[in-house]
CSV table of C-alpha atoms and ligand atoms in Angstrom, one decimal:
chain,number,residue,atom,x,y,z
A,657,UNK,CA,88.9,-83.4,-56.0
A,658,UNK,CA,90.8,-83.0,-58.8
A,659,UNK,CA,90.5,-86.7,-60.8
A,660,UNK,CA,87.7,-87.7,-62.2
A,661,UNK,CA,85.8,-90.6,-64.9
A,662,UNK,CA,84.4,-88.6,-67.2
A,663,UNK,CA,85.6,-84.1,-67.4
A,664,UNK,CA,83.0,-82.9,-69.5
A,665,UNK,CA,83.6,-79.5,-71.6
A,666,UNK,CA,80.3,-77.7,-71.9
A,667,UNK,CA,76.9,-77.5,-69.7
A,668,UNK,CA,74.3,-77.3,-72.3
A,669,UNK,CA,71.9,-79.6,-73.2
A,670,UNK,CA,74.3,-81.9,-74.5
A,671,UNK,CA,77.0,-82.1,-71.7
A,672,UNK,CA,74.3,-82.2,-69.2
A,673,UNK,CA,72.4,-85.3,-71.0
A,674,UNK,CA,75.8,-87.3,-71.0
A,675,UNK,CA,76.7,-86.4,-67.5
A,676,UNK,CA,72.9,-87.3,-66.7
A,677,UNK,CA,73.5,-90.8,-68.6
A,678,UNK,CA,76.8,-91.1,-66.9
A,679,UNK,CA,76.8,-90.3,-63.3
A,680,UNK,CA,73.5,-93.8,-63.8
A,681,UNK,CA,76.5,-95.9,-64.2
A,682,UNK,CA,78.0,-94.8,-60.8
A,683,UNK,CA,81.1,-92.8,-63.1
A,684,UNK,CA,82.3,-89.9,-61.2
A,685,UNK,CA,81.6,-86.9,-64.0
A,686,UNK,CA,82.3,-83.3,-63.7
A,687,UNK,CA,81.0,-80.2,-66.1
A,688,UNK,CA,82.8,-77.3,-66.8
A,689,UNK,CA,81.0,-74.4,-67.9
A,690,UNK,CA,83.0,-71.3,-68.9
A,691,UNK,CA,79.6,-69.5,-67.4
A,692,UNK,CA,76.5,-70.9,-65.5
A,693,UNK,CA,75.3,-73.9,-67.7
A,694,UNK,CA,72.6,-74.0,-69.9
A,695,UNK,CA,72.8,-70.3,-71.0
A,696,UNK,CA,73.7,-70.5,-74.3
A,697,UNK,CA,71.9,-72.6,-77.8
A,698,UNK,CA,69.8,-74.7,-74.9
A,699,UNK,CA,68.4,-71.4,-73.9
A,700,UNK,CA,67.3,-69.7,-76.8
A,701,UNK,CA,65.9,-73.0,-78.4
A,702,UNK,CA,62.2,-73.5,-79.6
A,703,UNK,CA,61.5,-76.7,-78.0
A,704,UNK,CA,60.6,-78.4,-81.1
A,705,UNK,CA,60.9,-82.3,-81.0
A,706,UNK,CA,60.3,-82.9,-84.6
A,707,UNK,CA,62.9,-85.9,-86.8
A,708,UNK,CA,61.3,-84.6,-90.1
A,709,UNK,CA,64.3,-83.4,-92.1
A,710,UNK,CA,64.3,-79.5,-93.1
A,711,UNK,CA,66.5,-80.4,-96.4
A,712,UNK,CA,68.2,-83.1,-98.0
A,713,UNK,CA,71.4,-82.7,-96.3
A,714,UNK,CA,69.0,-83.6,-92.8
A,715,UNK,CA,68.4,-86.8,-94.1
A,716,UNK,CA,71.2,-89.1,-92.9
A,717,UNK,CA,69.8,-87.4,-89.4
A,718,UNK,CA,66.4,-88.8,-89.4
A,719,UNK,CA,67.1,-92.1,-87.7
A,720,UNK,CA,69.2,-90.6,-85.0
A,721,UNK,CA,66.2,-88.2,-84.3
A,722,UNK,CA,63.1,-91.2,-84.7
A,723,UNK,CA,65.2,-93.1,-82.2
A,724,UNK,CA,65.8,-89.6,-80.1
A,725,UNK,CA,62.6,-88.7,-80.3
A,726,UNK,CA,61.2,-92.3,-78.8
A,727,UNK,CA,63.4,-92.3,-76.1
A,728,UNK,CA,61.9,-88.2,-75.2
A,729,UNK,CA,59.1,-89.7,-72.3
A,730,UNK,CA,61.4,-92.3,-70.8
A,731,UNK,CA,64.2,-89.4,-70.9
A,732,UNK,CA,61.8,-86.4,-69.8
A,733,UNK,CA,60.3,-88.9,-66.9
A,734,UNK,CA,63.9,-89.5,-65.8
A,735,UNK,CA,65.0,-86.3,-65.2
A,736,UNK,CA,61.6,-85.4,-63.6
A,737,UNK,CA,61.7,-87.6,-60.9
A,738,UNK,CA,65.4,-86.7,-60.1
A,739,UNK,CA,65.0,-83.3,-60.1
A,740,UNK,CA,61.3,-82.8,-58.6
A,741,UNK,CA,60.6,-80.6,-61.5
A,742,UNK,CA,59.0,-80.1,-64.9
A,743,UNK,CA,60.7,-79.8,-68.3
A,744,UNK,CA,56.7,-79.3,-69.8
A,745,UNK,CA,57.4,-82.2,-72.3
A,746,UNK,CA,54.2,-82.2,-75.0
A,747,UNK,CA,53.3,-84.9,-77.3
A,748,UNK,CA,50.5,-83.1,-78.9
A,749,UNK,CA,51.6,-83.2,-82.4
A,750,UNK,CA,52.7,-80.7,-85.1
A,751,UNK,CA,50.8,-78.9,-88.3
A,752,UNK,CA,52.7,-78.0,-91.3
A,753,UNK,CA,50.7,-75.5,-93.5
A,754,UNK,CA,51.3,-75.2,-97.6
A,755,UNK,CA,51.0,-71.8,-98.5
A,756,UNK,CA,52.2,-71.8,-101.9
A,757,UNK,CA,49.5,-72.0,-104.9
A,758,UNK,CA,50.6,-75.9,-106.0
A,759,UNK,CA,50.4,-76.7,-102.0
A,760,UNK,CA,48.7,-80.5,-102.1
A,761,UNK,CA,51.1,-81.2,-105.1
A,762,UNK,CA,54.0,-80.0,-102.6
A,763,UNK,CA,52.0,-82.4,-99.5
A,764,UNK,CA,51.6,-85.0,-101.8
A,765,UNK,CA,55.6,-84.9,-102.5
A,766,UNK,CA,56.5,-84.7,-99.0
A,767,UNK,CA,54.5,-87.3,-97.4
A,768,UNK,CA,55.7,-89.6,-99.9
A,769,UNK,CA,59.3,-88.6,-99.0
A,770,UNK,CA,58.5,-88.4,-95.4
A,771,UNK,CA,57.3,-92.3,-95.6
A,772,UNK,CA,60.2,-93.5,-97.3
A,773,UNK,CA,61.6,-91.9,-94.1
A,774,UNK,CA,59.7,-93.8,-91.9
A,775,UNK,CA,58.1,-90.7,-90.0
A,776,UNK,CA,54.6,-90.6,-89.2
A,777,UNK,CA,52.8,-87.9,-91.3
A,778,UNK,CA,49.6,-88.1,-92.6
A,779,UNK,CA,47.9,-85.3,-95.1
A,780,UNK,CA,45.0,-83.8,-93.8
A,781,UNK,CA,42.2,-81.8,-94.9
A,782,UNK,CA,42.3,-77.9,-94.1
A,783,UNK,CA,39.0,-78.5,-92.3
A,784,UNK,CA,40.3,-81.6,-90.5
A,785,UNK,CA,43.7,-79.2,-89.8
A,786,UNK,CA,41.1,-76.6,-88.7
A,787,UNK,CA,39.5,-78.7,-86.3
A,788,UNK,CA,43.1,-79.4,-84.7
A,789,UNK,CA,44.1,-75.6,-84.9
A,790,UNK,CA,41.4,-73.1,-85.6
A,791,UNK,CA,43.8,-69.6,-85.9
A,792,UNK,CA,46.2,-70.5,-89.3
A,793,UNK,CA,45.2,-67.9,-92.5
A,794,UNK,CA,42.4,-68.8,-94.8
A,795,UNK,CA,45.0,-68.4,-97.5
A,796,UNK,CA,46.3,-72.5,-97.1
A,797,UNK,CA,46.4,-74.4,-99.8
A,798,UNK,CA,47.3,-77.5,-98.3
A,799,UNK,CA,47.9,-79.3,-94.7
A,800,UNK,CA,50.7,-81.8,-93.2
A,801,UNK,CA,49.5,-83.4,-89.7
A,802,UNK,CA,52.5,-85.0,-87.7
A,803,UNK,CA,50.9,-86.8,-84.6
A,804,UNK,CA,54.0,-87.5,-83.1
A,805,UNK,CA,55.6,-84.4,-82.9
A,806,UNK,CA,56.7,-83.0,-79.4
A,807,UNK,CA,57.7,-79.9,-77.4
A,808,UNK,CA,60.0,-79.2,-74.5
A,809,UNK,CA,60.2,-75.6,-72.7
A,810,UNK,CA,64.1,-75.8,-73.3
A,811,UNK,CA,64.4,-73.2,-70.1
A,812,UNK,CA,62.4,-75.6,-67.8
A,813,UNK,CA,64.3,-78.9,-69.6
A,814,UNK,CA,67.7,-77.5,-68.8
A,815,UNK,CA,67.0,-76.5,-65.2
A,816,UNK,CA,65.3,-80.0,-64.6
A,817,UNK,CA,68.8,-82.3,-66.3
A,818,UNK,CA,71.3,-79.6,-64.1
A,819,UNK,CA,69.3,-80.0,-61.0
A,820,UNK,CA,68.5,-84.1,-61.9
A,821,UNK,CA,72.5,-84.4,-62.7
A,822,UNK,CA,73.1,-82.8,-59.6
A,823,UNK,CA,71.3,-85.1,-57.5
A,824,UNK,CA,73.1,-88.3,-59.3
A,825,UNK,CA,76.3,-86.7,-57.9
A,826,UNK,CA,77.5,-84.9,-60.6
A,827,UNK,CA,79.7,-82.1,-60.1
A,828,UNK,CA,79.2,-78.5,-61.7
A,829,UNK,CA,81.5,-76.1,-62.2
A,830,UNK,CA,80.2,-72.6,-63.4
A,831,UNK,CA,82.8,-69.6,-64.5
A,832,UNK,CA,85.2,-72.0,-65.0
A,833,UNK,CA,86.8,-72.0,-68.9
A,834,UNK,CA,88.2,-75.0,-70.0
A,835,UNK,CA,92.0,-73.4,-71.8
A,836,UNK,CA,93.4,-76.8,-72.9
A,837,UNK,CA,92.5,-80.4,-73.6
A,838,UNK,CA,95.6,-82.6,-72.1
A,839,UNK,CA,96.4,-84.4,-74.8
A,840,UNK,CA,99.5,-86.2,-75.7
A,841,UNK,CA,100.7,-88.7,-77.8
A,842,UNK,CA,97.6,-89.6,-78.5
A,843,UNK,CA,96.1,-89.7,-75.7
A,844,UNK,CA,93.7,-87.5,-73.7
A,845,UNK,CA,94.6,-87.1,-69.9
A,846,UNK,CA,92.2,-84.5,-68.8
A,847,UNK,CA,91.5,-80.6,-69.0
A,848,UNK,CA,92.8,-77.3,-68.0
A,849,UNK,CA,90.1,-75.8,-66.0
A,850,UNK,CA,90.1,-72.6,-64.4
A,851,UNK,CA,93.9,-72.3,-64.5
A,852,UNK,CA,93.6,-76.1,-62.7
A,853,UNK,CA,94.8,-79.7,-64.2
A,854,UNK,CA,91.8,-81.8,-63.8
A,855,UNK,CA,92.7,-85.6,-64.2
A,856,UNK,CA,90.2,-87.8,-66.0
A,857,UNK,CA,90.0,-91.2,-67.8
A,858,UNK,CA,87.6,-89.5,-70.4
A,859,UNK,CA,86.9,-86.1,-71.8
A,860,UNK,CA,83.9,-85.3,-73.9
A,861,UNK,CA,83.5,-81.8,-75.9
A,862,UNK,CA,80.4,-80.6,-75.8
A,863,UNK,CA,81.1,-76.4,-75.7
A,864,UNK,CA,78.3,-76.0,-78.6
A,865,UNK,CA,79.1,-73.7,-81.2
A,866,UNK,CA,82.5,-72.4,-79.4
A,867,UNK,CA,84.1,-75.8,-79.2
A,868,UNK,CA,86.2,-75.1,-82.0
A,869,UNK,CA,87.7,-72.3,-79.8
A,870,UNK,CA,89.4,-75.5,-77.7
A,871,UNK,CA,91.8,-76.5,-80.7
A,872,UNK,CA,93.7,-73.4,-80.0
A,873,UNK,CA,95.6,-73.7,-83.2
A,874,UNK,CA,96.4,-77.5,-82.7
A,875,UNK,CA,95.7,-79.1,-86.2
A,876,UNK,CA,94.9,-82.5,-84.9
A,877,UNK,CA,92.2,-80.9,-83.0
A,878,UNK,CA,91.0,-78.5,-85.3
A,879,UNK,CA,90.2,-80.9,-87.6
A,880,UNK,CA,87.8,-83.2,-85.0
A,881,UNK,CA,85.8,-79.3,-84.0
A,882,UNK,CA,85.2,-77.1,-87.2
A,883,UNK,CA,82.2,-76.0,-85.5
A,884,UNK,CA,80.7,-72.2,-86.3
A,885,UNK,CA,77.9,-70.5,-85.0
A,886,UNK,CA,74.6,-69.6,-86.7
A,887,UNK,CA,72.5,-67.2,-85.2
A,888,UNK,CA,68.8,-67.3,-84.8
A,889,UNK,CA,66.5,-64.9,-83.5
A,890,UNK,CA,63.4,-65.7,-81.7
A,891,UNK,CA,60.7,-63.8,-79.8
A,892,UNK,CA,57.6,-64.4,-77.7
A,893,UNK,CA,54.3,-63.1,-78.3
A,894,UNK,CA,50.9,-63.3,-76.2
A,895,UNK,CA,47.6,-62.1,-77.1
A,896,UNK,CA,44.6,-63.1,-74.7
A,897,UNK,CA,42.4,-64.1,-77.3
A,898,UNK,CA,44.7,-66.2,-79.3
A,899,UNK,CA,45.2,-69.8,-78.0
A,900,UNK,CA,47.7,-72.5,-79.9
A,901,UNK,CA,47.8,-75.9,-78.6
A,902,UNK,CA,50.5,-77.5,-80.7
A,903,UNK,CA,53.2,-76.5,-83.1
A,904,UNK,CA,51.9,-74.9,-86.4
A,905,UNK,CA,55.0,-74.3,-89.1
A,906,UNK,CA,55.1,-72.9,-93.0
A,907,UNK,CA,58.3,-73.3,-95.4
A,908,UNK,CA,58.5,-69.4,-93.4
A,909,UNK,CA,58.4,-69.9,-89.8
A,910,UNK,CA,57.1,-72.0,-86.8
A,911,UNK,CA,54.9,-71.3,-83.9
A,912,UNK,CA,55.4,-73.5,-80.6
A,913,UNK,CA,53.4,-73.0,-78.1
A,914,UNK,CA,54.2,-72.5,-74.2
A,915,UNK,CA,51.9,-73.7,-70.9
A,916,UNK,CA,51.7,-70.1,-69.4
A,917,UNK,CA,50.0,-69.0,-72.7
A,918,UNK,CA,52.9,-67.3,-74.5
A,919,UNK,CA,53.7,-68.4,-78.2
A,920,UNK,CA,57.4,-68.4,-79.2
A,921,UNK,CA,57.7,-67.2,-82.6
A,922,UNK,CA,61.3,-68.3,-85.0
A,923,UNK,CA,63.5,-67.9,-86.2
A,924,UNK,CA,66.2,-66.4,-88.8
A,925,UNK,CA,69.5,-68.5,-89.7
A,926,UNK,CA,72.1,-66.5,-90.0
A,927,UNK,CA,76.0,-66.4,-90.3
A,928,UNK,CA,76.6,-63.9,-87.8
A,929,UNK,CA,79.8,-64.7,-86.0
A,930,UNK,CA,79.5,-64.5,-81.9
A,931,UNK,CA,77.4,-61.4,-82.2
A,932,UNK,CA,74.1,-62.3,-80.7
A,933,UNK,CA,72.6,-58.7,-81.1
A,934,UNK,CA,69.0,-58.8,-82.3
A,935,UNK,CA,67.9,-57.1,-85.1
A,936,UNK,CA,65.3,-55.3,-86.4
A,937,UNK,CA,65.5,-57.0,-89.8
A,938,UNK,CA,65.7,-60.4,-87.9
A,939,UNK,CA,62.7,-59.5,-86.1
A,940,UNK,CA,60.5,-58.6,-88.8
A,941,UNK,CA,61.4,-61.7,-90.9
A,942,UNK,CA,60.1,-63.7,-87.8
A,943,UNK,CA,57.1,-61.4,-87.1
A,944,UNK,CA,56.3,-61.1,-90.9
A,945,UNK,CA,56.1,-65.4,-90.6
A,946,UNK,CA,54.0,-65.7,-88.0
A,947,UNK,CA,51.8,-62.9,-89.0
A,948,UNK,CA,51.4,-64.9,-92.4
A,949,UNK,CA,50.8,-68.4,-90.5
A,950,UNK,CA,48.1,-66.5,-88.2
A,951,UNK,CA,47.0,-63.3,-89.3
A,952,UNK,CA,45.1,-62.4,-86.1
A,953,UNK,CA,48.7,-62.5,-84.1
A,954,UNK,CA,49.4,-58.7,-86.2
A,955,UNK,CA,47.3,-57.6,-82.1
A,956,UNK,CA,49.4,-59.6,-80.1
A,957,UNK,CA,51.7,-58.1,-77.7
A,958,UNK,CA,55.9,-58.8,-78.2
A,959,UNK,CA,57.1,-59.8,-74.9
A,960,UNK,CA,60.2,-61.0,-75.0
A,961,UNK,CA,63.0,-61.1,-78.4
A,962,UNK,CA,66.3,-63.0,-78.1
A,963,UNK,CA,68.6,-64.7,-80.6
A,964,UNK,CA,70.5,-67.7,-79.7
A,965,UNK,CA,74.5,-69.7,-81.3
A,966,UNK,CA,73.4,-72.7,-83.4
A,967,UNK,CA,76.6,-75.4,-83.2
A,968,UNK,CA,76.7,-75.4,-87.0
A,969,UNK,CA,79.1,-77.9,-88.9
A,970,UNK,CA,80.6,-77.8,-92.6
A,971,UNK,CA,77.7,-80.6,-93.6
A,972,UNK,CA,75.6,-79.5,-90.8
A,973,UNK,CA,75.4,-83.0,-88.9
A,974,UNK,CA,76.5,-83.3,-85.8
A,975,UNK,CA,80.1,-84.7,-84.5
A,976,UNK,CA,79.7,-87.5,-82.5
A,977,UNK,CA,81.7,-90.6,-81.2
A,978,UNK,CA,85.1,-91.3,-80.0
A,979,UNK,CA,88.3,-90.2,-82.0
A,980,UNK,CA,91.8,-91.1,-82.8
A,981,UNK,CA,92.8,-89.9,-79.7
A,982,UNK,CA,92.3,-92.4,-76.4
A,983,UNK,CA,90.1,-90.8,-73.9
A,984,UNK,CA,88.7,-87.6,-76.1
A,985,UNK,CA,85.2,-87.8,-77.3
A,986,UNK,CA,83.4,-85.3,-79.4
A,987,UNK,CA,79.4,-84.4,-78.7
A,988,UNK,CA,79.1,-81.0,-80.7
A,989,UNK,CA,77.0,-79.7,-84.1
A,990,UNK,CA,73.7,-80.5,-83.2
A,991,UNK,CA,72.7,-77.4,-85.4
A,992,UNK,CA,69.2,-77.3,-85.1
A,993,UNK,CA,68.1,-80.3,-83.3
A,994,UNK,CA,70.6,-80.1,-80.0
A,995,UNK,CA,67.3,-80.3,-77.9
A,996,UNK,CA,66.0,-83.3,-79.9
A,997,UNK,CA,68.7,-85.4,-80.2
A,998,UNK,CA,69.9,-84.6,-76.6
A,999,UNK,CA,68.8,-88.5,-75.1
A,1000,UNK,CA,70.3,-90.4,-77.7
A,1001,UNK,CA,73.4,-88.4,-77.9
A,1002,UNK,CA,73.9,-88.9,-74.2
A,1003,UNK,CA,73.1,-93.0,-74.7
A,1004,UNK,CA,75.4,-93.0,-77.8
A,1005,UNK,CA,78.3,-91.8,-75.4
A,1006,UNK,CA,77.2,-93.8,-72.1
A,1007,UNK,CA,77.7,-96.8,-74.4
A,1008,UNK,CA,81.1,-95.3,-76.4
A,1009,UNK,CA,82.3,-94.9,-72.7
A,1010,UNK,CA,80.9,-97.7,-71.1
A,1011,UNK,CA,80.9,-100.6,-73.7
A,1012,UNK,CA,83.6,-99.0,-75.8
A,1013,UNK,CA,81.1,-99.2,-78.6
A,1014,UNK,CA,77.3,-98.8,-80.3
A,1015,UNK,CA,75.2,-100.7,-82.1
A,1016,UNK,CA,73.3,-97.8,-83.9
A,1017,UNK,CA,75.0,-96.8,-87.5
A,1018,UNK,CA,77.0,-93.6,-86.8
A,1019,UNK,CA,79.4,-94.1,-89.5
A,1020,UNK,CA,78.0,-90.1,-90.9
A,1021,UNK,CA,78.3,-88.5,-87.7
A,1022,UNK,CA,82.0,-89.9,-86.7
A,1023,UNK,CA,84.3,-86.6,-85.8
A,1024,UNK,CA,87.1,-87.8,-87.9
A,1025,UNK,CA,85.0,-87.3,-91.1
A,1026,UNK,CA,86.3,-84.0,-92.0
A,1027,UNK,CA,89.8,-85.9,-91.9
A,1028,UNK,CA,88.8,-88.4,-94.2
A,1029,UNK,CA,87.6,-85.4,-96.6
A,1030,UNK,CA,90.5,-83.6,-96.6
A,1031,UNK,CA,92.3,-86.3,-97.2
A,1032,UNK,CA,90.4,-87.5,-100.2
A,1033,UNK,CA,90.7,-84.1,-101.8
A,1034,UNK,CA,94.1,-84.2,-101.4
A,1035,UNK,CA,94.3,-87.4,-103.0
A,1036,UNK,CA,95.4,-89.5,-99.8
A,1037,UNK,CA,94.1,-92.5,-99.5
B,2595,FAD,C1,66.9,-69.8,-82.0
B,2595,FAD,C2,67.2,-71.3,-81.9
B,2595,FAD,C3,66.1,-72.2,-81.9
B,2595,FAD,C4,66.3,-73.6,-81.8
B,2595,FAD,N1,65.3,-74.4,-81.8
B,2595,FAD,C5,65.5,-75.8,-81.6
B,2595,FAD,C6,64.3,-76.6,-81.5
B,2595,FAD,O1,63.2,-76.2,-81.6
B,2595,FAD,N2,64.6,-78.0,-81.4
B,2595,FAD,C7,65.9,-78.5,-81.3
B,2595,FAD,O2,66.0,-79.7,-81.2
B,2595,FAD,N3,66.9,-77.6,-81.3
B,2595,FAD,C8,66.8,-76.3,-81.5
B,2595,FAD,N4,67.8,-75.5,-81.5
B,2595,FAD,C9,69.2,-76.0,-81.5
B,2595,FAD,C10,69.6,-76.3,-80.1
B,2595,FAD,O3,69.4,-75.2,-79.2
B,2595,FAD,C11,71.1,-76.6,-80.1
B,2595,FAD,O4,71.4,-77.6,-81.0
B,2595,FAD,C12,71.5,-77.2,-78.7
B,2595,FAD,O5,71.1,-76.3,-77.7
B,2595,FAD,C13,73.0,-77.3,-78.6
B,2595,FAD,O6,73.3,-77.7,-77.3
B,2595,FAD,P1,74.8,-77.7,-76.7
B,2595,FAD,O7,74.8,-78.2,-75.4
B,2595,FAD,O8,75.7,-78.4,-77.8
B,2595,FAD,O9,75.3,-76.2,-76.8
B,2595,FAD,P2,75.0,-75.0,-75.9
B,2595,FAD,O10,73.7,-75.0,-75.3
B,2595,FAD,O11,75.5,-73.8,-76.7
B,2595,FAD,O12,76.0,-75.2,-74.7
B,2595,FAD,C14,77.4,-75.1,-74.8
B,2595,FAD,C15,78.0,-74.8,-73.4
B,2595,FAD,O13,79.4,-74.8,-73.5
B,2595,FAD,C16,79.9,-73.8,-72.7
B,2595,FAD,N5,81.3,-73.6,-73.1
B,2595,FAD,C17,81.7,-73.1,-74.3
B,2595,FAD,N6,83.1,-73.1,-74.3
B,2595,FAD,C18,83.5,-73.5,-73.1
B,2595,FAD,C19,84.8,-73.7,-72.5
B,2595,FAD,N7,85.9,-73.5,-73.2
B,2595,FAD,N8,84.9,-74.2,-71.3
B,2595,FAD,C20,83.7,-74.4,-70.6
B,2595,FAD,N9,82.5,-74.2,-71.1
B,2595,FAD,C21,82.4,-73.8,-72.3
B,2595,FAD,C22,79.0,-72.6,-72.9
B,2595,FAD,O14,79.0,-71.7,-71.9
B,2595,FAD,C23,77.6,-73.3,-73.0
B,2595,FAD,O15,77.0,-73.4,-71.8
B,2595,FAD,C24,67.6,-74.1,-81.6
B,2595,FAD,C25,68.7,-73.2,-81.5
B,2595,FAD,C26,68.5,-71.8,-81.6
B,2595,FAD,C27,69.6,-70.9,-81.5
């Protein structure tokens, strides 16, 4: 079959959460992955499930990632009972540590900021923090507690959504590029896949970092997709003595930790191109982090390094929402919270498809922002 509801570009987290979403409303939804799916950002991520912003250019992000991050269990619970299988979803909490000298000064700040945000962060004593996670370095100055903070094994997530979208019907196509988007005159017909036309009422982009790569020169696309990657480089470490129950983070580096026992340490951000070679300087900056978080990891044993394509965008937010052209939607530039802000970028685009339109505020996310920049510079109104 050859014609379908919904083509979908991309089988990462992203395209398979919207063909999840999808395929629920009895749509007929194909992905086409230009390898198997889920390989790419989806693989290499953390698992972090945190909406605290990492900067101020986050912020407009942080009610797209409350909203994601509350509808995590129902999402998570979903896909486990369609697929038979565990995406090790934890809602243990997180712990920021302050390592600079004027570290409650610096708590003090955030969790003011953080409120005004409406996240759920308390300050805690080191002791109290302690008593939470007993391996961080005597050198803290200061603590951050984040009770509702979350983790996903992104590995175990992705096989559960292919395996859950599977069973709702969807159709997967692995090894199969998607060349062109169909468009004309303003309207999107379908895809080039694999050399084939593939009919469909709606297309949705979601190739990651590389869907820039599907403008192919075309300026009205190339201006919806100015997506680049950013590399970051990750590694695993186990040591039998060493046991972390929760996410521990510095301004430096994070530490998440996995069921088997492993801790996954990250990660650098770097403009790298496509090259996804790991490197010794990435690797010490990551090591030299989580060494300073928890001293006592210097024993552990490395047991894994890998580096992973961030979907980066010009203001780093995502591109979400329908376009200016009929039947082409955009899910792409999740950056650094793709595994996040994968459930309520899939319901965003249910209801864009279904209902023809949202209720929630996505006015800074809309893919023809970039337009409306351009534009302004040039002094068009
Ligand atoms: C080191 C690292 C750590 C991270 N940690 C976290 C974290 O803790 N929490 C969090 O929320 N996020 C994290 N992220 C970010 C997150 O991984 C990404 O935002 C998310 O995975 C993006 O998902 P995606 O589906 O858009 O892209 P991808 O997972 O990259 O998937 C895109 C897919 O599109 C396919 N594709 C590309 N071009 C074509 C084409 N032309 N035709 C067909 N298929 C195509 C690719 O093969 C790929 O499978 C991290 C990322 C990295 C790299």
């Amino acid at each position: 079959m050859n014609t379908f509801d919904v083509a979908i570009v991309g089988g990462g987290v992203i395209g398979a959460s919207i063909a999840f979403e999808l395929a629920g409303e009895n749509l007929r939804v194909v992905i086409f992955d230009r390898q198997q799916p889920g390989q790419e950002a989806s693989w290499a991520a953390a698992g972090m499930l945190s909406s605290a912003p990492d900067s101020p250019r986050d912020i407009p992000l942080t009610p797209l990632g409350r909203e994601s991050l509350r509808l995590y269990p129902s999402f998570v619970a979903a896909i486990e009972e369609e697929s038979g299988r565990s995406a090790s979803y934890m809602r243990d909490g997180a712990i920021e540590i302050l390592l600079a000298p004027h570290g409650e000064i610096d708590r003090d700040q955030m969790v003011a900021e953080y409120r005004l945000l409406d996240l759920a962060v308390e300050a805690i004593s080191l002791s109290a923090a302690r008593k939470l996670e007993k391996s961080f370095t005597p050198d803290a100055r200061a603590a951050l507690w984040f009770p509702e903070e979350a983790t996903v094994e992104p590995r175990l997530l992705m096989e559960a959504l292919l395996a859950a979208a599977q069973n709702r019907g969807v159709a997967i196509r692995s090894d199969c590029r998607v060349t062109r988007l169909l468009c004309e005159q303003n309207r999107c017909l379908g895809v080039i896949a694999g050399g084939e036309k593939i009919e469909a009422a709606h297309a949705v982009v979601a190739a990651g970092c590389f869907s820039g790569e599907l403008a192919d020169g075309a300026a009205h696309l190339a201006r919806l997709l100015p997506t680049r990657p950013v590399r970051g480089q990750m590694l695993a470490l186990r040591h039998e003595s060493f046991r972390l129950n929760r996410v521990l983070r510095s301004e430096r580096g994070y530490l998440v930790p996995r069921r088997d026992g492993r801790i996954v340490a990250g990660s650098t951000k770097e403009e790298a191109g496509f090259e996804k070679r790991v490197t010794a300087a990435g690797i010490r900056k990551v090591l030299d982090a989580a060494i300073e978080l928890c001293p006592s990891l210097a024993a552990a044993e490395i047991v894994e390094t890998w580096s992973g394509l961030r979907p980066g965008t010009p203001d780093d937010l995502p591109i979400l929402g329908p376009t200016d052209i009929a039947g082409l939607s955009i899910a792409t530039g999740h950056y650094r919270n793709g595994i996040l802000l994968a459930p309520i970028t899939a319901k965003l685009i249910r209801e864009w498809i279904v209902r023809g339109r949202t209720d929630f505020d996505t006015a800074a996310f809309s893919p023809l922002r970039f337009d409306r920049a351009l534009s302004s510079r040039a002094g068009i109104a």
